[in-house]
Coordinates of C-alpha atoms in Angstrom, one line a residue:
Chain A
X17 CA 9.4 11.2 -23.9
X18 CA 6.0 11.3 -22.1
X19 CA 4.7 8.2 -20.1
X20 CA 1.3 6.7 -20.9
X21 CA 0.5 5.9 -17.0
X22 CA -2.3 8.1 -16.5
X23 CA -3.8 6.2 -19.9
X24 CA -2.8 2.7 -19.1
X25 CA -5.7 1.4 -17.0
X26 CA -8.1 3.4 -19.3
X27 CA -6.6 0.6 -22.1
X28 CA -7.9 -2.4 -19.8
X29 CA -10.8 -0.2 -19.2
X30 CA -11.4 -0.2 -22.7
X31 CA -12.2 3.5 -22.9
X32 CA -10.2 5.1 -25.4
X33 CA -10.6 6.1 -28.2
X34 CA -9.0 4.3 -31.7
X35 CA -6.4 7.0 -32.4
X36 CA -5.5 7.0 -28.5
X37 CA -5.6 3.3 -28.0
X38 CA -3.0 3.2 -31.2
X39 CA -0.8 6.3 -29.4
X40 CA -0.7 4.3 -26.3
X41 CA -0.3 1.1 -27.2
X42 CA 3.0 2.2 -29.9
X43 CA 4.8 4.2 -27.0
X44 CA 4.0 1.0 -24.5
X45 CA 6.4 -1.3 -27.2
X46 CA 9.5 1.3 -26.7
X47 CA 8.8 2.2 -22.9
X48 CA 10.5 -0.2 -21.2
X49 CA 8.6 1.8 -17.8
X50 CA 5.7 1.7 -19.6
X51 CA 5.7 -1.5 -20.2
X52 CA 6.0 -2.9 -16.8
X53 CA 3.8 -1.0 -15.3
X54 CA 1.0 -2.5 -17.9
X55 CA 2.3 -5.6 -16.9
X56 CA 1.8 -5.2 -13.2
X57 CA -1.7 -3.2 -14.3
X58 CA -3.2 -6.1 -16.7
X59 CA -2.4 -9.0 -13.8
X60 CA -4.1 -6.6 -11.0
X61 CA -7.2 -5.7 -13.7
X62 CA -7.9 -9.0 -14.3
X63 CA -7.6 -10.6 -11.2
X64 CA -9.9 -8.1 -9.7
X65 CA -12.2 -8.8 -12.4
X66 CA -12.1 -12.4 -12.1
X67 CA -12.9 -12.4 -8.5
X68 CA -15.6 -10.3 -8.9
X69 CA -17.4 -13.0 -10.7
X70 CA -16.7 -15.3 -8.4
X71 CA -18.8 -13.6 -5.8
X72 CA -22.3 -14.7 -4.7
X73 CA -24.5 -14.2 -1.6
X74 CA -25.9 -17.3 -0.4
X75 CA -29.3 -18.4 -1.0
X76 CA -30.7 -18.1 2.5
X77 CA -30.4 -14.2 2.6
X78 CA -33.9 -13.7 1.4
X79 CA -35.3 -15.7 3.7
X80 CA -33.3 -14.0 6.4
X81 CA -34.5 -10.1 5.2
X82 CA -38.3 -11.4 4.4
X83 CA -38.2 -13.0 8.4
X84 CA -36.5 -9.9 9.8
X85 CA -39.2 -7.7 7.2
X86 CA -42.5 -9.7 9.3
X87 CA -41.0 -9.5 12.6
X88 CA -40.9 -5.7 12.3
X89 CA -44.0 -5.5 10.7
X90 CA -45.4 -7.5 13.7
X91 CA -44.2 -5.5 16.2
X92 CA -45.9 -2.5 14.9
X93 CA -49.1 -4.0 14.3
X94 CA -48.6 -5.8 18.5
X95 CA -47.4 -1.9 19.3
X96 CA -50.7 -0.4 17.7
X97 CA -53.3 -2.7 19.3
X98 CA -51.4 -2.6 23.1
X99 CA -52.2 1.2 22.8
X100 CA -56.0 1.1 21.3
X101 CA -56.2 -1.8 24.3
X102 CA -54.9 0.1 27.0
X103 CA -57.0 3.2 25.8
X104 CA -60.4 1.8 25.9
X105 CA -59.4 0.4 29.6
X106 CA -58.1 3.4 31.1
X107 CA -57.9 7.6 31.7
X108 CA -55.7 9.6 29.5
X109 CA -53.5 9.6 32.4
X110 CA -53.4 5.9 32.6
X111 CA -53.2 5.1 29.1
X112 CA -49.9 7.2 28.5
X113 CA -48.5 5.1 31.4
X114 CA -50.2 1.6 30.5
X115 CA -49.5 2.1 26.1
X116 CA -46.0 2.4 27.3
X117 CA -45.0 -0.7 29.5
X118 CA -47.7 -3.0 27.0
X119 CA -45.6 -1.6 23.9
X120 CA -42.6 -2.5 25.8
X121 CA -43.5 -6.2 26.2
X122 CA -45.3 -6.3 23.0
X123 CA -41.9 -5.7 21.2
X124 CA -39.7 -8.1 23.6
X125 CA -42.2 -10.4 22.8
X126 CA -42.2 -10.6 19.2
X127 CA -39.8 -13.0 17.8
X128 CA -39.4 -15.5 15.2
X129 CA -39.3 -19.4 16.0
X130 CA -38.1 -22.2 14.4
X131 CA -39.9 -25.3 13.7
X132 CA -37.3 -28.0 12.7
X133 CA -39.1 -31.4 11.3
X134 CA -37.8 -34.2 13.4
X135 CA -37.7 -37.9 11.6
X136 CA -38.0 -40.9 14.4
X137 CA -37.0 -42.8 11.2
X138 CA -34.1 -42.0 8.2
X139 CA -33.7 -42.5 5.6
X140 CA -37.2 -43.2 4.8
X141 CA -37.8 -46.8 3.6
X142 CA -39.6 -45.1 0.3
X143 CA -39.7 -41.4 -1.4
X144 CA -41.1 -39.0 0.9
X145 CA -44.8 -38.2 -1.0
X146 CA -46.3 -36.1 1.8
X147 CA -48.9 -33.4 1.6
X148 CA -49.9 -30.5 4.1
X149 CA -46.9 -28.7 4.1
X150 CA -47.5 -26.1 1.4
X151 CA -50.7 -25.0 2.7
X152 CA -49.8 -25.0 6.3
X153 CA -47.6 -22.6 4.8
X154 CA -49.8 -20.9 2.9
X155 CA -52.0 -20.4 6.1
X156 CA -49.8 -18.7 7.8
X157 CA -48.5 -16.7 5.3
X158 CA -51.6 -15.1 5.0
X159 CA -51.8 -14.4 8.8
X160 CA -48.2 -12.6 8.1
X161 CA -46.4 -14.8 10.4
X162 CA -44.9 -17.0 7.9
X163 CA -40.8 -16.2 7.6
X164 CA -39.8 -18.7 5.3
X165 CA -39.1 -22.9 5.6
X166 CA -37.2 -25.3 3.5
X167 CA -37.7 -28.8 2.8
X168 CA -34.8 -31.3 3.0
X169 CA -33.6 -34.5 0.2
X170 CA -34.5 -38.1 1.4
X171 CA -30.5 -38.8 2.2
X172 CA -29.0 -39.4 5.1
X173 CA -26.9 -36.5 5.2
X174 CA -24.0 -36.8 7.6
X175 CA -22.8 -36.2 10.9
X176 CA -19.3 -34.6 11.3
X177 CA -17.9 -35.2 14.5
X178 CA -16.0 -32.7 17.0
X179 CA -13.0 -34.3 15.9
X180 CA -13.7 -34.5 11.9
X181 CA -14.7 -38.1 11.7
X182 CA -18.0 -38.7 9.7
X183 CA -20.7 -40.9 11.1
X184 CA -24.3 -41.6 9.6
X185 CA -26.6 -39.1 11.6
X186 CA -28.1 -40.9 14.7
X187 CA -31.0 -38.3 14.6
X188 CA -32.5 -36.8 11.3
X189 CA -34.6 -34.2 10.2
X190 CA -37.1 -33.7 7.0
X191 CA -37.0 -29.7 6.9
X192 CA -38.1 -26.5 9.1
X193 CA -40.3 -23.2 9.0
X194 CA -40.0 -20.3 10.4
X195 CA -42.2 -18.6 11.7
X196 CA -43.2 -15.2 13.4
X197 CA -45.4 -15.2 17.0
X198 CA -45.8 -13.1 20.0
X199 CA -45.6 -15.6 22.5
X200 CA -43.9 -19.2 22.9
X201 CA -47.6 -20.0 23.4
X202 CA -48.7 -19.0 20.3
X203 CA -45.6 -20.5 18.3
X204 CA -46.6 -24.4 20.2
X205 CA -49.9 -23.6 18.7
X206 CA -48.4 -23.3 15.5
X207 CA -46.6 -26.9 15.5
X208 CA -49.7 -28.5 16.8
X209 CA -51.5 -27.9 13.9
X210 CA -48.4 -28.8 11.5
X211 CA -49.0 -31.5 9.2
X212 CA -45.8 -33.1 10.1
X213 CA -47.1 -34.4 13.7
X214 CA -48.7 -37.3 11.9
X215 CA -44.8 -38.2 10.9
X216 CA -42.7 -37.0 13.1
X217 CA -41.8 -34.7 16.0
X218 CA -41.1 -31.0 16.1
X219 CA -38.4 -29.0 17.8
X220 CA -39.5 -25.6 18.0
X221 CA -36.5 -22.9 18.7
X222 CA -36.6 -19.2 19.4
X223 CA -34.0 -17.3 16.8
X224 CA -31.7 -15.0 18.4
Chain B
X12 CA -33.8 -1.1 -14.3
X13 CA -35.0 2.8 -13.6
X14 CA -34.6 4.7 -10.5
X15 CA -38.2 5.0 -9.9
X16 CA -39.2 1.1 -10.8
X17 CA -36.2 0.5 -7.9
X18 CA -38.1 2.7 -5.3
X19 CA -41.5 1.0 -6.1
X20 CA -39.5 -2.2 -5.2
X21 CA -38.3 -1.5 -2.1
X22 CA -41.6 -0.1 -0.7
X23 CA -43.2 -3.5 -1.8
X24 CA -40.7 -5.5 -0.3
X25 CA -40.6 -3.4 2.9
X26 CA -44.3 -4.3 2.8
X27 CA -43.5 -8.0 2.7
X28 CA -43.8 -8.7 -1.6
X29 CA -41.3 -11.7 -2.0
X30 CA -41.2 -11.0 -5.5
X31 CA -39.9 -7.4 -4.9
X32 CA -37.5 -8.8 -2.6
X33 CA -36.3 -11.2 -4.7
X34 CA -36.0 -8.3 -7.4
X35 CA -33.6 -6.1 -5.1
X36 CA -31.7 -9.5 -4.3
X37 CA -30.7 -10.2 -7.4
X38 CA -30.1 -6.1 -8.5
X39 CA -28.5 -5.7 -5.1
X40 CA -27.2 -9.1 -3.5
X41 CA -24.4 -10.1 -5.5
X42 CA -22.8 -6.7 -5.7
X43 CA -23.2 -5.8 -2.2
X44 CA -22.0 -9.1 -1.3
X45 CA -18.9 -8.8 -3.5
X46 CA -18.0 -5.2 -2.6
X47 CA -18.1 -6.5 1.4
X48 CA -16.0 -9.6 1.1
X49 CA -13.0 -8.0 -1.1
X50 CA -13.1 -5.0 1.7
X51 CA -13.1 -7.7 4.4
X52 CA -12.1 -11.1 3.2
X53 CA -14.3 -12.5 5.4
X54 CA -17.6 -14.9 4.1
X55 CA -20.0 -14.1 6.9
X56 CA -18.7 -10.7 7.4
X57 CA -20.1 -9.9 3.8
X58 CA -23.4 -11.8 4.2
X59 CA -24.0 -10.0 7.2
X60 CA -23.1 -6.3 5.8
X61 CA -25.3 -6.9 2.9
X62 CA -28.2 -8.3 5.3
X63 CA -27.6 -5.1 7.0
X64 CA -27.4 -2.8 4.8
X65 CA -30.5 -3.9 2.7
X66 CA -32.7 -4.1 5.8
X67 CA -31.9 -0.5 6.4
X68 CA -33.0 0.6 3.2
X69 CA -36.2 -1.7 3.3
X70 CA -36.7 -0.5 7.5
X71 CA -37.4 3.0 6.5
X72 CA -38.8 2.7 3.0
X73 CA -41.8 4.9 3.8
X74 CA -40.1 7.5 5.6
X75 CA -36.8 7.8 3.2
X76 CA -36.0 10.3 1.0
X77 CA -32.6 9.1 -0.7
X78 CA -31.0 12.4 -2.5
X79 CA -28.4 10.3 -4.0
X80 CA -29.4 7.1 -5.7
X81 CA -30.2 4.0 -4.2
X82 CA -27.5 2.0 -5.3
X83 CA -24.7 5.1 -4.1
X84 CA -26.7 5.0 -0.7
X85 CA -26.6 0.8 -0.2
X86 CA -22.6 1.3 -1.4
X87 CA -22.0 4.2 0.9
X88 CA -23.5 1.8 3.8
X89 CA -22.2 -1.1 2.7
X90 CA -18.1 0.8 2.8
X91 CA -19.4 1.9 6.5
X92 CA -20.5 -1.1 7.7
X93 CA -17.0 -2.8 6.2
X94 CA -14.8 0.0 7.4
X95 CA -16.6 -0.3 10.9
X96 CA -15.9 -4.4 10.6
X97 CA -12.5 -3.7 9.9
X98 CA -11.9 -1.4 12.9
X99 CA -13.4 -3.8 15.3
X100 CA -10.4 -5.0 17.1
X101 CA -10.6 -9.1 16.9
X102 CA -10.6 -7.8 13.0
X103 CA -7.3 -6.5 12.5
X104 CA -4.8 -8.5 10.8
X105 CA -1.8 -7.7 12.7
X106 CA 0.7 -8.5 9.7
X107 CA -0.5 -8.9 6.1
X108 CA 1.5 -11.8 4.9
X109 CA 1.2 -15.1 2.7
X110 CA 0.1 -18.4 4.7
X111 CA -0.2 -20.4 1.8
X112 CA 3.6 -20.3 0.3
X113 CA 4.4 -19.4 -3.1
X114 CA 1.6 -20.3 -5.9
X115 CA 2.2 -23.8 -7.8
X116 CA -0.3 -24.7 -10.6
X117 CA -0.9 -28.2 -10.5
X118 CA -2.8 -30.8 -12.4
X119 CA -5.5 -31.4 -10.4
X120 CA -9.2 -31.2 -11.9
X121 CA -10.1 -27.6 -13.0
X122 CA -12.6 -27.0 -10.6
X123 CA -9.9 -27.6 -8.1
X124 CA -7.2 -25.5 -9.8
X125 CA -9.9 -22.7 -10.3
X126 CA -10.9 -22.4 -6.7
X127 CA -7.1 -22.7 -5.5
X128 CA -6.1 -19.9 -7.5
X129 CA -9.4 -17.9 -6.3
X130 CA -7.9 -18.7 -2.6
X131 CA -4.3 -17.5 -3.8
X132 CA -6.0 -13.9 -5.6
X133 CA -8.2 -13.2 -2.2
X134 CA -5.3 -13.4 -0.4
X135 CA -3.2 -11.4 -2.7
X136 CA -5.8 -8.6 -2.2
X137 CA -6.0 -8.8 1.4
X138 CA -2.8 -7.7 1.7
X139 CA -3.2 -4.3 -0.1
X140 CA -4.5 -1.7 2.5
X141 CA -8.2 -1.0 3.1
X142 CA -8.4 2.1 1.0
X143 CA -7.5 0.4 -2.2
X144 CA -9.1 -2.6 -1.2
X145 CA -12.1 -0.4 -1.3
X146 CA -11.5 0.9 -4.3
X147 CA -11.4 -2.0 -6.0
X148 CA -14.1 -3.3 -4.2
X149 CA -16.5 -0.9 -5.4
X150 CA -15.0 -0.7 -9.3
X151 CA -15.0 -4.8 -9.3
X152 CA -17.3 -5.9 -7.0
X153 CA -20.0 -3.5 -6.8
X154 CA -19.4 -2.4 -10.7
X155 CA -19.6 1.4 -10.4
X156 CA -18.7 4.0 -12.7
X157 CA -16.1 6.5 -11.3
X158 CA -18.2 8.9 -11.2
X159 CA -20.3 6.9 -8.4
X160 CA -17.0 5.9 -6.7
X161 CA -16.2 8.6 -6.3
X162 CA -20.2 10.0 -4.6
X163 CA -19.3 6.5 -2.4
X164 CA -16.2 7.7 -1.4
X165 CA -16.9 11.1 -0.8
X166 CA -14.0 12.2 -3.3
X167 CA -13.1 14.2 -6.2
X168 CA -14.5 12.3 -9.3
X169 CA -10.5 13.1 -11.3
X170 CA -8.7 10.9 -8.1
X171 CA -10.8 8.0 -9.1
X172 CA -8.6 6.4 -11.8
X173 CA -5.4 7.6 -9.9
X174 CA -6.3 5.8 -6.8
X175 CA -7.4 2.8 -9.1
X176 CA -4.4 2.4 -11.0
X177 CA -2.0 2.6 -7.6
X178 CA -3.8 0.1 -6.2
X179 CA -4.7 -2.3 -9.3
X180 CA -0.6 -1.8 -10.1
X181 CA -0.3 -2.9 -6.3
X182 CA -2.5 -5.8 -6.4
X183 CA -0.4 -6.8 -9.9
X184 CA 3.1 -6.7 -8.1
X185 CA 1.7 -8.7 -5.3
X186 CA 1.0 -11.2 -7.5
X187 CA 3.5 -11.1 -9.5
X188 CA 5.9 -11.7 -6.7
X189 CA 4.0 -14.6 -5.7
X190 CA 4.4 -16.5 -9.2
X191 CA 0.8 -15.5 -10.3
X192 CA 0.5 -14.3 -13.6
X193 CA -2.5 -13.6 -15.7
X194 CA -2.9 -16.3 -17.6
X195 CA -3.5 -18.4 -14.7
X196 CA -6.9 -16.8 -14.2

């Protein structure tokens, strides 16, 4: 008698044919071998399967690529005006040297920031109805420096402490931005023309 | 979607079209995602690969010239990237073996049940060694045909099914032996 093994998994697969599906399937009743093997097969196929559906990248990994996508883009546009700068200041000679270290810093400098939205008070007493935001956003968006932000519910949230207690948060925020700037200088800027200083604070973090 | 309509994507993306972006997320994300985390069974390990291995493709959109497709090029860097996860040396699982005890349903709520058992079938896979985690990892996970498997894994098309079935039929007795049958998932 010959074993069906090699046309086992094509079954799950549901790839063959009628006449082949009806072959296998009548030798897997009498083939004890057979039989078990289909067993261990169909519990491997759909466990596979079912973890496959199960699978999701989180939410944030847009933002992420879109941020990492201006950062680069940035750079190049920081790398093209340190060499027309340095060429209009200089000899050939000079510029070669110059275009080089300005690139240099241009591209250390370059980096994305975070601006995290602080709340001196939370929860708020009402619904949070407060406007500014989007076109801030929109702003710098069209400058190219905008990376991405996120705006938080009007709950509490909850502070986990180092030893797995939860406390209510002692300090709160509303949402962030990120953003995309050559210099710290130039990020500050950014927060002080946020809408969110006539709320709140801002911390504003350099992303590693 | 068509191969050219993918292209056009990626050069808009690379160019900073969110909606592109988004369009490659959701053609790309899951898959990538899913193919990384069965190879390494590790969360942020997958979200980093596929972060990765999508910003190379959108890094160079101008200059690339992909000869295979784009999805057997983000799968080809995607098993790299794993495979180079895996060799790092805080990585390494020194013995494949079964923390959380034998599997007993219980009669919690199904949510509950349905993630326990998803626990109890990612470790059952993690114990099956990195070549037929891969190759389930692209059939399952990434939901190739076996003729792009195979262009991922750089072998003949005909050892596909072979390899798939050994380590499917591994992955079964595995859980088998652990009290998991199919009808609990």
């Amino acid at each position: 008698m010959q074993h069906e093994a090699p046309r086992l998994l094509q079954l799950l697969e549901g790839t063959l044919d009628p006449v082949a599906r009806r072959e296998v399937e009548r030798h897997v009743t009498s083939c004890e071998q057979c039989a078990e093997e289909l067993r261990l097969l169909s519990a491997g196929f759909a466990a596979a399967r079912s973890l496959a559906a199960a699978s999701r990248p989180p939410a944030s990994l847009g933002t992420r690529l879109h941020a990492a996508l201006h950062r680069r883009r940035l750079r190049r546009r920081a790398l093209a005006a340190a060499a027309v700068g340095a060429w209009l200041l200089s000899s050939f000679a000079a510029y070669r040297l110059g275009a080089r270290s300005m690139d240099d810093r241009a591209i250390d400098a370059a980096a994305t920031y975070a601006l995290f939205f602080i709340e001196p008070d939370w929860p708020p007493a009402a619904p949070l109805d407060r406007d500014g935001y989007a076109e801030h956003a929109n702003q710098l968006r069209a400058d190219d420096r905008f990376g991405g932000g996120e705006k938080l519910t009007d709950d509490a949230g909850w502070l986990v402490q180092s030893d797995g207690r939860v406390d209510p948060p002692t300090m709160n925020m509303s949402g962030w931005f990120l953003i995309e700037a050559l210099t710290d200088d130039a990020a500050l800027d950014v927060a002080r023309r946020s809408p969110h200083l006539r709320w709140g604070s801002i911390l504003v973090r350099k992303v590693d | 979607v068509s191969e050219a309509d993918l292209r056009q994507s990626i050069r808009d993306a690379a160019r900073g079209d969110r909606h592109a972006l988004e369009a490659l997320l959701s053609e790309f994300g899951g898959r990538l995602h899913a193919c990384a985390l069965r190879i390494t069974g590790d969360e942020f390990a997958a979200e980093e690969i596929t972060h990765d291995a999508l910003l190379a493709l959108l890094r160079d959109a101008d200059a690339f010239r992909m000869e295979a497709s784009v999805a057997t090029w983000l799968f080809a860097v995607t098993l790299n990237l794993s495979r180079a996860w895996l060799r790092r040396p805080a990585n390494r699982r020194v013995v494949p073996g079964d923390p959380r005890g034998p599997f007993e349903p219980t009669l919690a709520d199904a949510d509950a049940t349905r993630a326990n058992t998803r626990r109890h079938l990612e470790d059952a896979l993690q114990t099956l060694p990195p070549d037929m985690r891969e190759v389930i990892a692209l059939r399952f996970g990434a939901g190739l045909s076996y003729d792009e498997i195979a262009l991922a894994l750089a072998c003949p098309s005909g050892s596909v099914a072979s390899r798939l079935h050994r380590a499917l039929a591994r992955l079964g007795r595995v859980l088998t032996d652990r009290g998991l049958t199919a009808e609990a998932f």
